[in-house]
Coordinates of C-alpha atoms (C1' of nucleotides) in Angstrom, one line a residue:
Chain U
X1 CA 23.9 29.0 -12.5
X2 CA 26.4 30.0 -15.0
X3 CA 29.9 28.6 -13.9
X4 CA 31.1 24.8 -15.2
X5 CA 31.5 26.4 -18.8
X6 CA 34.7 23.9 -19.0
X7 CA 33.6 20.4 -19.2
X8 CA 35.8 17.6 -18.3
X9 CA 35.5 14.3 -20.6
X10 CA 34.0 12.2 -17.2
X11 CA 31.8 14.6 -16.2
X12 CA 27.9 14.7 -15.8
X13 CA 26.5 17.9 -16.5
X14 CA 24.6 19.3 -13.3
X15 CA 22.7 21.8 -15.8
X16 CA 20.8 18.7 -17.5
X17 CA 19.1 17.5 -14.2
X18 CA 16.9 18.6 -11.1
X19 CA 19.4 19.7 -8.3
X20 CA 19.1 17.7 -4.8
X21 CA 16.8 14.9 -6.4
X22 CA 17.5 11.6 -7.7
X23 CA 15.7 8.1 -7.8
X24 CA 16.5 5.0 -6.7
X25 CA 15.2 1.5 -7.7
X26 CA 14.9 -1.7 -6.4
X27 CA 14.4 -3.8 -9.1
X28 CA 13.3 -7.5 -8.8
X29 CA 13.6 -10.4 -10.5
X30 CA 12.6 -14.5 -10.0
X31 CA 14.9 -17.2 -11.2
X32 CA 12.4 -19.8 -10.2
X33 CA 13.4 -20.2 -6.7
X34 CA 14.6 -16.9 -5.5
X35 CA 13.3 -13.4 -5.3
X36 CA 16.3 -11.6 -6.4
X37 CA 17.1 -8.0 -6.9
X38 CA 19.7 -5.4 -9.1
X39 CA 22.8 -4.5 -7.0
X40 CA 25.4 -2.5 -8.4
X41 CA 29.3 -2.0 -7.4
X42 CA 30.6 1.1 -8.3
X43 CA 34.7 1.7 -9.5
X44 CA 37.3 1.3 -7.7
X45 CA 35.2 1.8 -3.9
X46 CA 34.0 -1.7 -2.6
X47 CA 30.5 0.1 -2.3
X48 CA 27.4 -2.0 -3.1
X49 CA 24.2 0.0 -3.9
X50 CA 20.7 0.1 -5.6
X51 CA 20.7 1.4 -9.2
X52 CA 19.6 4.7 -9.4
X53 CA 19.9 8.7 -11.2
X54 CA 19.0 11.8 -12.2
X55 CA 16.2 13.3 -13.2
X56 CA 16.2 15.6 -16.7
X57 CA 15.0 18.8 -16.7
X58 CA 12.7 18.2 -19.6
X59 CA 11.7 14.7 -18.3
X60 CA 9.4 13.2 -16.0
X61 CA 10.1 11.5 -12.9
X62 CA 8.9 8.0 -14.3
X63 CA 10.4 8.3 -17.7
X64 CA 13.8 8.7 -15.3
X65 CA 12.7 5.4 -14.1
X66 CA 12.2 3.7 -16.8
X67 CA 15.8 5.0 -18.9
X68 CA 17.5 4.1 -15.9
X69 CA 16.2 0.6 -15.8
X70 CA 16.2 0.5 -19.9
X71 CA 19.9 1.2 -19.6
X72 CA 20.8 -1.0 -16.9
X73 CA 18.7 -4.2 -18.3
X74 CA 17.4 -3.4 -21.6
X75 CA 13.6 -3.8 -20.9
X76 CA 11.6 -1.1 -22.0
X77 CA 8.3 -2.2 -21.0
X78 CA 8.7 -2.8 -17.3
X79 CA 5.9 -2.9 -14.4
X80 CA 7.9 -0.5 -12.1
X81 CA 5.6 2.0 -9.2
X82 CA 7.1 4.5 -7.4
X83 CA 6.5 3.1 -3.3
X84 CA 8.6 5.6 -1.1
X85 CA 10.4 8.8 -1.1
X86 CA 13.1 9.1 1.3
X87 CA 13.9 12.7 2.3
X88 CA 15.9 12.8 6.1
X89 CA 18.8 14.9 6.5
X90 CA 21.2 12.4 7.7
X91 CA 20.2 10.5 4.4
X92 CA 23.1 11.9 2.0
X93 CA 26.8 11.2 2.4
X94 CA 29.0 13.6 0.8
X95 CA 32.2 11.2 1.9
X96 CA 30.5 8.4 0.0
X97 CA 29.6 10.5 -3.2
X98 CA 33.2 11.9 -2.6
X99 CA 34.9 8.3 -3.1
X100 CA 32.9 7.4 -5.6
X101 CA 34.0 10.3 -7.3
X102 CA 36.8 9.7 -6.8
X103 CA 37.4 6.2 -8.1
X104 CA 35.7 7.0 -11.2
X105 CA 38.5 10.0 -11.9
X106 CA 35.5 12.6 -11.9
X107 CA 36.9 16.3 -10.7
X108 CA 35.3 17.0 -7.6
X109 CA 34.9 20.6 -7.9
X110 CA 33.1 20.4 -10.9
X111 CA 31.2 17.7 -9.7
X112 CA 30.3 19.0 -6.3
X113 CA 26.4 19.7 -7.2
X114 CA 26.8 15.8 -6.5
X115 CA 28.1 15.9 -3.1
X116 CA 25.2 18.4 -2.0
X117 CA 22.3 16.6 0.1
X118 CA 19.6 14.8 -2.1
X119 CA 16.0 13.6 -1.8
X120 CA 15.6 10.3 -3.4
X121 CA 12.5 8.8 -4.9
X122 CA 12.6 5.0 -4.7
X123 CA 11.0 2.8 -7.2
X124 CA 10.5 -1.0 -7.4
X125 CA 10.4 -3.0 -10.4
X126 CA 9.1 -6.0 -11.3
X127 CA 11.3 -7.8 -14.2
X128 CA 11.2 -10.8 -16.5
X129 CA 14.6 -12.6 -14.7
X130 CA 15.5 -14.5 -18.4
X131 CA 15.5 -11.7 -20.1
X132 CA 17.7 -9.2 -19.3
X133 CA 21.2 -8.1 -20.3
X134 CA 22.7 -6.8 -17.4
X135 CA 24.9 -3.5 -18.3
X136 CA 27.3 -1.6 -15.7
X137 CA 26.3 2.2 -15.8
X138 CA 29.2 4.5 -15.9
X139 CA 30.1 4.8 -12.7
X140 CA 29.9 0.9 -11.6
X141 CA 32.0 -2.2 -12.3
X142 CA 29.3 -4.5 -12.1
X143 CA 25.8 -5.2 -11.6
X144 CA 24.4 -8.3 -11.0
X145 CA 21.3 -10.3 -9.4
X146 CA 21.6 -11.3 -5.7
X147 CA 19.2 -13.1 -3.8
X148 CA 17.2 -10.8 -1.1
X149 CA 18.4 -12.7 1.9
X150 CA 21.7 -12.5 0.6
X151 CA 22.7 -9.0 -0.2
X152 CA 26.0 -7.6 0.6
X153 CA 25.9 -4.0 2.6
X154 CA 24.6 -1.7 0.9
X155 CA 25.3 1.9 1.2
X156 CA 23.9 5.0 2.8
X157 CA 19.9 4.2 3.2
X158 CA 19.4 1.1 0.7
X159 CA 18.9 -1.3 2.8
X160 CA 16.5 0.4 4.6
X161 CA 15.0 1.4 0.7
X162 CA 15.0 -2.7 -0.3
X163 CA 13.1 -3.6 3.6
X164 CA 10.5 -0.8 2.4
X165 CA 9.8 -2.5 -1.5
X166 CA 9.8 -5.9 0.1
X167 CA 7.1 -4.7 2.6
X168 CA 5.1 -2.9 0.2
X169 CA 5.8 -5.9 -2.6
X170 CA 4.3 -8.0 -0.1
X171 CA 0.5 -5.9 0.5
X172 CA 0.3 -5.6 -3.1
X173 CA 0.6 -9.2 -3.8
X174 CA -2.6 -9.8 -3.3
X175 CA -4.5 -6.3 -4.9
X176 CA -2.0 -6.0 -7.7
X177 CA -1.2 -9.7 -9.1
X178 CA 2.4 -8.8 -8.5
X179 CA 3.2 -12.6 -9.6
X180 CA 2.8 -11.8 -13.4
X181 CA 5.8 -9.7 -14.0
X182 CA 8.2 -12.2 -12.5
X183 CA 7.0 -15.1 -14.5
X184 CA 7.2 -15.6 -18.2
X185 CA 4.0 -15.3 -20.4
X186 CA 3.0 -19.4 -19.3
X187 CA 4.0 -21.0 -16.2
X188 CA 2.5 -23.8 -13.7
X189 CA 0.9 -23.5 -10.8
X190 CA 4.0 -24.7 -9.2
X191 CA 6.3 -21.6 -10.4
X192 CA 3.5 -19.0 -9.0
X193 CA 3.5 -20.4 -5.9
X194 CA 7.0 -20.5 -5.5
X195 CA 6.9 -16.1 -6.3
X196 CA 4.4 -16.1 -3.6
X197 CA 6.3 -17.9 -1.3
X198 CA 9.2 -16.1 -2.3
X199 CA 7.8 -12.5 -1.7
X200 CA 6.1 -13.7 1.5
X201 CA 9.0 -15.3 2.6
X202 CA 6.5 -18.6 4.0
X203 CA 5.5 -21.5 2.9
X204 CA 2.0 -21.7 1.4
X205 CA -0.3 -25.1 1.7
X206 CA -0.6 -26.6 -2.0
X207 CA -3.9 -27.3 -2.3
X208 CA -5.0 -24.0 -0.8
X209 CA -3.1 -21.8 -2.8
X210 CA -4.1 -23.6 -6.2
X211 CA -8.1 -23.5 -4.9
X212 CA -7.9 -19.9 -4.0
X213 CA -5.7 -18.3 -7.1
X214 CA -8.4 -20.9 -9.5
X215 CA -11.3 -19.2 -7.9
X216 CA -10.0 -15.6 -8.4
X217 CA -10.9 -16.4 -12.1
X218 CA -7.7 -14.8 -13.4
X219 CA -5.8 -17.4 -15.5
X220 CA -6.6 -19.1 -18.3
X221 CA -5.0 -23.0 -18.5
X222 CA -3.3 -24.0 -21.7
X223 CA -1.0 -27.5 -22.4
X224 CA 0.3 -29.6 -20.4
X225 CA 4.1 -29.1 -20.0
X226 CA 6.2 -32.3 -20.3
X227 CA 9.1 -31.8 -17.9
X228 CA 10.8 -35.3 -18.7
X229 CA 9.9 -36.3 -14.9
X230 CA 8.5 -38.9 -13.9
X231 CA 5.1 -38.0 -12.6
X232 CA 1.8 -36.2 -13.7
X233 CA 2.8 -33.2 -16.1
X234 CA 1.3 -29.6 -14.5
X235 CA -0.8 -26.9 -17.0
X236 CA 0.4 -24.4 -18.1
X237 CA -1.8 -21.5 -17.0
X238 CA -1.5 -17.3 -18.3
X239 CA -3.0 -14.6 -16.7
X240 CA -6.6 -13.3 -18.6
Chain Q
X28 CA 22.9 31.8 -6.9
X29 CA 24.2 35.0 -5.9
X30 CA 21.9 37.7 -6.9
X31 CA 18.4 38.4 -4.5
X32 CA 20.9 40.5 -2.8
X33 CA 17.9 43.0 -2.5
X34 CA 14.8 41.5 -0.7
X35 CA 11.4 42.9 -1.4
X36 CA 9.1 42.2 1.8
X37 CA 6.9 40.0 1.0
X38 CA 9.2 37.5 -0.6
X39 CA 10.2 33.9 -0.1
X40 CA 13.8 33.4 -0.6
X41 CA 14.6 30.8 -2.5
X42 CA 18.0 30.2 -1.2
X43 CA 16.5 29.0 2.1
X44 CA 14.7 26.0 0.0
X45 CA 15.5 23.2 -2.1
X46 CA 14.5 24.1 -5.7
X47 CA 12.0 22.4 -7.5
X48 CA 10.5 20.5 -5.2
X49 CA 7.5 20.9 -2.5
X50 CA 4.9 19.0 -1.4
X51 CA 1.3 19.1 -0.9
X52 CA -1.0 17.9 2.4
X53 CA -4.3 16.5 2.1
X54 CA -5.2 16.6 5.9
X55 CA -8.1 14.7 6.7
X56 CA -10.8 15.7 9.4
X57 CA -14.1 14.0 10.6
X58 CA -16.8 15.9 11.9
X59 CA -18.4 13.6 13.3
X60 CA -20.6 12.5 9.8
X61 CA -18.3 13.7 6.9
X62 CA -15.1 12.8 5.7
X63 CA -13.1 16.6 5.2
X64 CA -10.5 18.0 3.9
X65 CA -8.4 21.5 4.7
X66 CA -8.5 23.4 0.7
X67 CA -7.1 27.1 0.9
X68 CA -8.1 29.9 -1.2
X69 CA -5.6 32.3 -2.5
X70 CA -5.5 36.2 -2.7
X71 CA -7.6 37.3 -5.3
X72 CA -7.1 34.5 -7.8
X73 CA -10.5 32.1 -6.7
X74 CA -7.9 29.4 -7.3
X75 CA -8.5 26.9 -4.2
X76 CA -5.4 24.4 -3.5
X77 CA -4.1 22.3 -1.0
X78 CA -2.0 23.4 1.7
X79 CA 1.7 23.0 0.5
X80 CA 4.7 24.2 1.1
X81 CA 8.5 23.8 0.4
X82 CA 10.9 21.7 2.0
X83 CA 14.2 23.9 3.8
X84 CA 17.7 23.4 3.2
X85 CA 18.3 22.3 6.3
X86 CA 15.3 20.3 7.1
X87 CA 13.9 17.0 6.3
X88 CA 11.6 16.5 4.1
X89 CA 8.6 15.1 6.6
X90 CA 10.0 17.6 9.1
X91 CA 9.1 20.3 6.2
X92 CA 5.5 19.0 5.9
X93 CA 4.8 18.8 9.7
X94 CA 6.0 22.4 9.7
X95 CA 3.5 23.1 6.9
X96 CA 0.3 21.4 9.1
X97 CA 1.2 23.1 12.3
X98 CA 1.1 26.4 11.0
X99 CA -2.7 26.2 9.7
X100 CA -3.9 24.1 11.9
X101 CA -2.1 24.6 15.1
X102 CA -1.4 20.6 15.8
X103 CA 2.2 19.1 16.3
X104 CA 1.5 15.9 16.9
X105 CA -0.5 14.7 14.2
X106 CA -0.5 11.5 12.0
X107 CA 0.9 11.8 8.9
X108 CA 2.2 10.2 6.1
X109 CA 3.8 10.5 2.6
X110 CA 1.4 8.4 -0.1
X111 CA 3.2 9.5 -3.7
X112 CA 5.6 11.9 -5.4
X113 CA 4.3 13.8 -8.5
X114 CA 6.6 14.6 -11.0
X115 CA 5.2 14.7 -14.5
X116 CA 6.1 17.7 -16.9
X117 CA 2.8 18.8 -17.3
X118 CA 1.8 19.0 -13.8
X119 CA 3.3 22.9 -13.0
X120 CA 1.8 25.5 -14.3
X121 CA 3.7 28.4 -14.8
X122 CA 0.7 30.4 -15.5
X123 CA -1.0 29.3 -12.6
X124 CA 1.7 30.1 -10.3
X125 CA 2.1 34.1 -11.5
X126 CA -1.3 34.7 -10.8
X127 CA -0.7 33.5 -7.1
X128 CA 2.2 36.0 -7.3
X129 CA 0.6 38.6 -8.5
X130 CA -2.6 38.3 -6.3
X131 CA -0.3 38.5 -3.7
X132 CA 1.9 41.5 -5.3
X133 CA 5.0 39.3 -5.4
X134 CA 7.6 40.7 -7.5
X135 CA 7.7 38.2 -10.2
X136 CA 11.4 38.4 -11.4
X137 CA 12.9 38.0 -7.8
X138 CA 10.6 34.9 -7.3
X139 CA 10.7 33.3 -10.8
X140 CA 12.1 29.7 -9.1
X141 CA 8.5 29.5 -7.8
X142 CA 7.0 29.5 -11.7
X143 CA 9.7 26.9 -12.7
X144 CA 9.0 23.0 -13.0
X145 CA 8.4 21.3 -9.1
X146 CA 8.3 17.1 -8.1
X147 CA 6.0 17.3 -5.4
X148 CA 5.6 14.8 -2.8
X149 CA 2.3 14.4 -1.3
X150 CA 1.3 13.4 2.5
X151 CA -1.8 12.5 3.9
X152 CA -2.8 13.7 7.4
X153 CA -5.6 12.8 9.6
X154 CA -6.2 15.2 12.1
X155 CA -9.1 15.7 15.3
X156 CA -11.7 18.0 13.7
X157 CA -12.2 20.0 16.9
X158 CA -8.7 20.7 18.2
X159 CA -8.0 22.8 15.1
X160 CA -7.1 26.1 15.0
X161 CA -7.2 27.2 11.2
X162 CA -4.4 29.7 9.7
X163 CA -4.6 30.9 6.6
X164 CA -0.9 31.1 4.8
X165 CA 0.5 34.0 3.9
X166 CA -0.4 33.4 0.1
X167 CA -4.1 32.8 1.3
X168 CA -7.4 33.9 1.8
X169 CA -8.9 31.4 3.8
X170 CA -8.2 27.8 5.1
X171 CA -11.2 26.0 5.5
X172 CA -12.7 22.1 5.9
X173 CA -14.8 20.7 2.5
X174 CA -16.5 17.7 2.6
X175 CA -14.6 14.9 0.3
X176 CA -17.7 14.9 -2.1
X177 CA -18.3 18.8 -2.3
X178 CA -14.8 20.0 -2.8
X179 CA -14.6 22.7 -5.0
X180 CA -12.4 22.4 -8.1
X181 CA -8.5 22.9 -7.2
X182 CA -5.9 23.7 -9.2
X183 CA -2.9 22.0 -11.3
X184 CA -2.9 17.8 -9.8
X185 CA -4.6 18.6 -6.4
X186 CA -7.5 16.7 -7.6
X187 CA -5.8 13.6 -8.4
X188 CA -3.7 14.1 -5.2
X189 CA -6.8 14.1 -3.2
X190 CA -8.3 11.1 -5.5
X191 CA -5.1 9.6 -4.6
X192 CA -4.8 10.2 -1.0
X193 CA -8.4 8.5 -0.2
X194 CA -7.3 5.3 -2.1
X195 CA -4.6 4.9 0.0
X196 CA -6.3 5.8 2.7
X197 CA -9.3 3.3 2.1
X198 CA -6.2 0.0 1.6
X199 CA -4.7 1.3 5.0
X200 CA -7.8 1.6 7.1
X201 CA -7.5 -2.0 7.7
X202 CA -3.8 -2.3 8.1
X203 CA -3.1 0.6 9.8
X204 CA -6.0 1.5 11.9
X205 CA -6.6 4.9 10.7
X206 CA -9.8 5.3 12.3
X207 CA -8.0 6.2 15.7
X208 CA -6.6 9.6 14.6
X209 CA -9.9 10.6 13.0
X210 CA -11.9 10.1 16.9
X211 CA -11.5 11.5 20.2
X212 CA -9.5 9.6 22.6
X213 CA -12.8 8.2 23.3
X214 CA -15.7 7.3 21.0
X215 CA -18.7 4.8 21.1
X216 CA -18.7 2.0 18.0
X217 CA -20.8 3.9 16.7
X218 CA -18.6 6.5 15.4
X219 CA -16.1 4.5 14.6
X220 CA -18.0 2.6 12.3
X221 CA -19.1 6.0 10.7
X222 CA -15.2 6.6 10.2
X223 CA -14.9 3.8 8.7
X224 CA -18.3 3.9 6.3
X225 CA -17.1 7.5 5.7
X226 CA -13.5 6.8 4.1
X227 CA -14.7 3.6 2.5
X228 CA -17.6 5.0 0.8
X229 CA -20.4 2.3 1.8
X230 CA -22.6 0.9 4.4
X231 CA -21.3 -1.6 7.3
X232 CA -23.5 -4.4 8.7
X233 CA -23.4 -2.6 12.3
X234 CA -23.4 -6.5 14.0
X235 CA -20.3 -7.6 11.7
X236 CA -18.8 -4.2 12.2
X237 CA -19.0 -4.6 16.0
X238 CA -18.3 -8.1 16.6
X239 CA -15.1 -7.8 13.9
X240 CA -13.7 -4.7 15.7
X241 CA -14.1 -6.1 19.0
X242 CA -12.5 -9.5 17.9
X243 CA -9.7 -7.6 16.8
X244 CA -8.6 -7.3 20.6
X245 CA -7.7 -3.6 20.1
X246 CA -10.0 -2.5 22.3
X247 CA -10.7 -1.0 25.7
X248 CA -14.1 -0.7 26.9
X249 CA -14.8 2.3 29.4
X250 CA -17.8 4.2 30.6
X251 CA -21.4 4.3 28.9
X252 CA -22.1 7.9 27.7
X253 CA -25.3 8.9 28.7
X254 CA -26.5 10.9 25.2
X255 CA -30.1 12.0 26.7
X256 CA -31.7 10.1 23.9
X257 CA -34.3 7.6 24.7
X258 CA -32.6 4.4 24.1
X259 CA -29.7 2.1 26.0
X260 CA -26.8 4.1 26.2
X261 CA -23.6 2.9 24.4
X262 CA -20.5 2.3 25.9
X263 CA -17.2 4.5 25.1
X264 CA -14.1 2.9 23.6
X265 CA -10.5 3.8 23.3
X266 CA -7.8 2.5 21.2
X267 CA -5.2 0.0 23.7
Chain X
dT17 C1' -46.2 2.3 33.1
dT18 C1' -45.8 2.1 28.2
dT19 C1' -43.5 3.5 24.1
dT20 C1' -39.4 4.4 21.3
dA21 C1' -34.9 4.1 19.4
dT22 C1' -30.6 2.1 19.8
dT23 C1' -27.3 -1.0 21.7
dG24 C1' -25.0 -5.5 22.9
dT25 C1' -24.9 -10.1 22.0
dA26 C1' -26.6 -14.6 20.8
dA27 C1' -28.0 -17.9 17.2
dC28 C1' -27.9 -19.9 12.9
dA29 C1' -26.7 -19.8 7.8
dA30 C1' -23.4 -19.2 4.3
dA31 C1' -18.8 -18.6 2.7
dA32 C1' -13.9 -19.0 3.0
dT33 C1' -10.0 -21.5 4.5
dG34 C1' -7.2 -25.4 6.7
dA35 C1' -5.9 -30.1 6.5
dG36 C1' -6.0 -34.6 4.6
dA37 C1' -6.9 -38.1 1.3
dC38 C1' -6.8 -40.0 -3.1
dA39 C1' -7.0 -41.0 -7.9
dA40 C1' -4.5 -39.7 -12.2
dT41 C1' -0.6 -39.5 -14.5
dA42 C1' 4.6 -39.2 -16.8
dA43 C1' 8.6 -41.4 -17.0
dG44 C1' 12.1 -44.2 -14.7
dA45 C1' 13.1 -48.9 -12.7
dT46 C1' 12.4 -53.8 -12.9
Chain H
dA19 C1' 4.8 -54.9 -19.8
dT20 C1' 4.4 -54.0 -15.2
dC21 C1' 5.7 -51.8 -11.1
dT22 C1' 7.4 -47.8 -8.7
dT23 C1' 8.0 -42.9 -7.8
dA24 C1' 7.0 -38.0 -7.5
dT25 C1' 3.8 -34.6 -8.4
dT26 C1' -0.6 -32.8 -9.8
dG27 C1' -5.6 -31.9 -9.8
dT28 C1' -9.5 -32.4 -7.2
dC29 C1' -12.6 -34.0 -3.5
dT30 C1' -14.1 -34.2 1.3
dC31 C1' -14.7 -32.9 5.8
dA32 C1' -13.3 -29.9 9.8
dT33 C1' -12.6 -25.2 11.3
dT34 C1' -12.9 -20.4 11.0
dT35 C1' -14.8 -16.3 9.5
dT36 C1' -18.5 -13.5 7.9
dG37 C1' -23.5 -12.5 6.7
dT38 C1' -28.1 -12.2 8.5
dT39 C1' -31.7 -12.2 11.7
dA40 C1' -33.4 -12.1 16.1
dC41 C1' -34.0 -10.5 20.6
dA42 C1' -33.3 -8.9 25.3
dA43 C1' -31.5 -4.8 27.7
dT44 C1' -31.8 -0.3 28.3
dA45 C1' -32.4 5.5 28.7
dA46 C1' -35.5 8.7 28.4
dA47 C1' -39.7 10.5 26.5
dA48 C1' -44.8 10.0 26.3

DNA sequence: TTTTATTGTAACAAAATGAGACAATAAGAT
DNA sequence: ATCTTATTGTCTCATTTTGTTACAATAAAA
């Protein structure tokens, strides 16, 4: 409780946060064909995983969340819900957390509170694709968008944490109007489908779709948008 | 992390547990009319809680919460299942916890980890009423089954855990057939639809219930059960 | 044998969904 | 200008699902 008094420069300080728990978030994006999601590469390892953290001692598990995301996207008001918390033995890999340690220079003694076994809370967020600025925390190289059905291996259990938020994305569709976070303020009927479809991962019949969301009584229709093609423009519609 | 060198007897070490984080159960019964729930009472406090626990270092996290049902109810092969992590700042109560440590004469320096900030994760469990043999803990009074609607008020969160738990419980009773672990392996429609009216809160059409259920294929029909009542006998049913 | 309460199922109505069809465009092609 | 093309909004009719009522088939009591 009262050793690490020497603090290297690349060092995060174990005293800050909640030992043996961090979060992990699946965050998820539309560029207007493809669900896509947040993966990050950390230094110097090859390893792929979900953005994720610590948790403060004087801070809730959400607000965690939500800095985490701010940081990595600059969004600060997100639609983000908590959907699993993974908690098995075998789920922590101290030879993973070792190498990326490792290739970030951090001293491993001092950093071993990292390398202990940790329960994870996974979130998934719903973001505004357009308008993010991506931002490499500092342990990662990179972190960019890649489309679900396309992701490279991920490490320890995020893959299994991404099949979860797709699954759970997917019975919320319907109760929770996932579809407005992923689209801008207006869109056509067109672009919702196409997050539906997306989510669901099947094909949805046109005139169905457009019959049922219109009768749900949830969007109000604005202008026409002129897309230069030629055929009959769409509305623009916005959620009530 | 080195002192408790001296161990008063009734202590829990803390050593043996991950620090700052337990969980809660709401474990579900039906009696056969009413929806209940297992609240506990703790030594001379009148504070009433849900049965919780904390999770070892060497155990996973589910593996911690099944531990935690067995030992008050008796039952090892329940359903269960985690619904949400709480992890607000507000939600411990450090106040709350001494007077659980004090109504149970725990020393309150050698256990001060207990009155410090804990994530919770919270599982739902549904359980058969009559195979339960109820334990109190060794921080408790009394264990005993409360109808959902005449609860009495618990402590900290455990409200909105409970509040919490039946929502989830009410979107999954469709997907996940909850009604199964509620019943005895065999049960007539009629009490299955009273599973079903009880977790949902409202009257089923018995015809549409019937004809619905039965459509779902899920189905076996057995015997009739011969009540004694003066009226045609209904058949028993078991889950395929 | 009649009465009573409940069960299983049928029958028809109403609502929701599936599957096409088609007229109404924007803008490019002629 | 007119014709063509791709897409949109809406209508129609078929199919499926659900709501509602009705009714015959019991077990056991009266």
């Amino acid at each position: 409780m009262d050793s690490n008094s020497k603090k290297a420069i690349r060092n995060i300080e174990d005293e800050d946060y909640i030992p043996n728990l961090s979060y992990d978030s699946v965050i998820f994006g539309f560029n207007g064909e493809q669900l896509k999601i947040l993966i990050l590469e950390y230094h110097n390892t090859g390893l792929f995983a979900l953005p994720g953290g610590f948790v403060k001692r004087h801070e809730s598990l959400d607000d965690a969340v939500k800095r985490g995301v701010l940081e990595r996207t600059g969004l600060d008001k997100i639609y983000f819900e908590q959907f699993h918390t993974f908690g098995s033995l075998t789920r922590s890999d101290s030879d993973v957390m070792k190498r990326i340690l490792l290739g970030n220079s951090f001293d491993l003694d001092t950093n071993k509170w990292m390398l202990d076994r940790f329960i994870s809370v996974a979130y998934y967020a719903l973001i505004n694709y357009d308008k993010v600025t991506l931002k490499p925390d500092l342990l990662s190289d990179s972190i960019n968008w890649y489309a679900i059905d396309e992701l490279p291996p991920l490490m320890m259990d995020h893959e299994k944490m991404v099949d979860k938020a797709l699954n759970v994305l997917r019975n919320n569709i319907e109760k929770k109007l996932v579809g407005m976070n992923l689209l801008p303020s207006k869109f056509t009927m067109k672009q919702l489908q196409q997050v539906y479809e997306a989510i669901l991962g099947e094909n949805l019949r046109r005139t169905t779709f457009q019959r049922r969301i219109l009768g749900m009584n949830i969007l109000e229709r604005h202008e026409k948008l002129y897309q230069g093609k030629a055929h009959k423009a769409p509305y623009l519609y916005s959620f009530k």
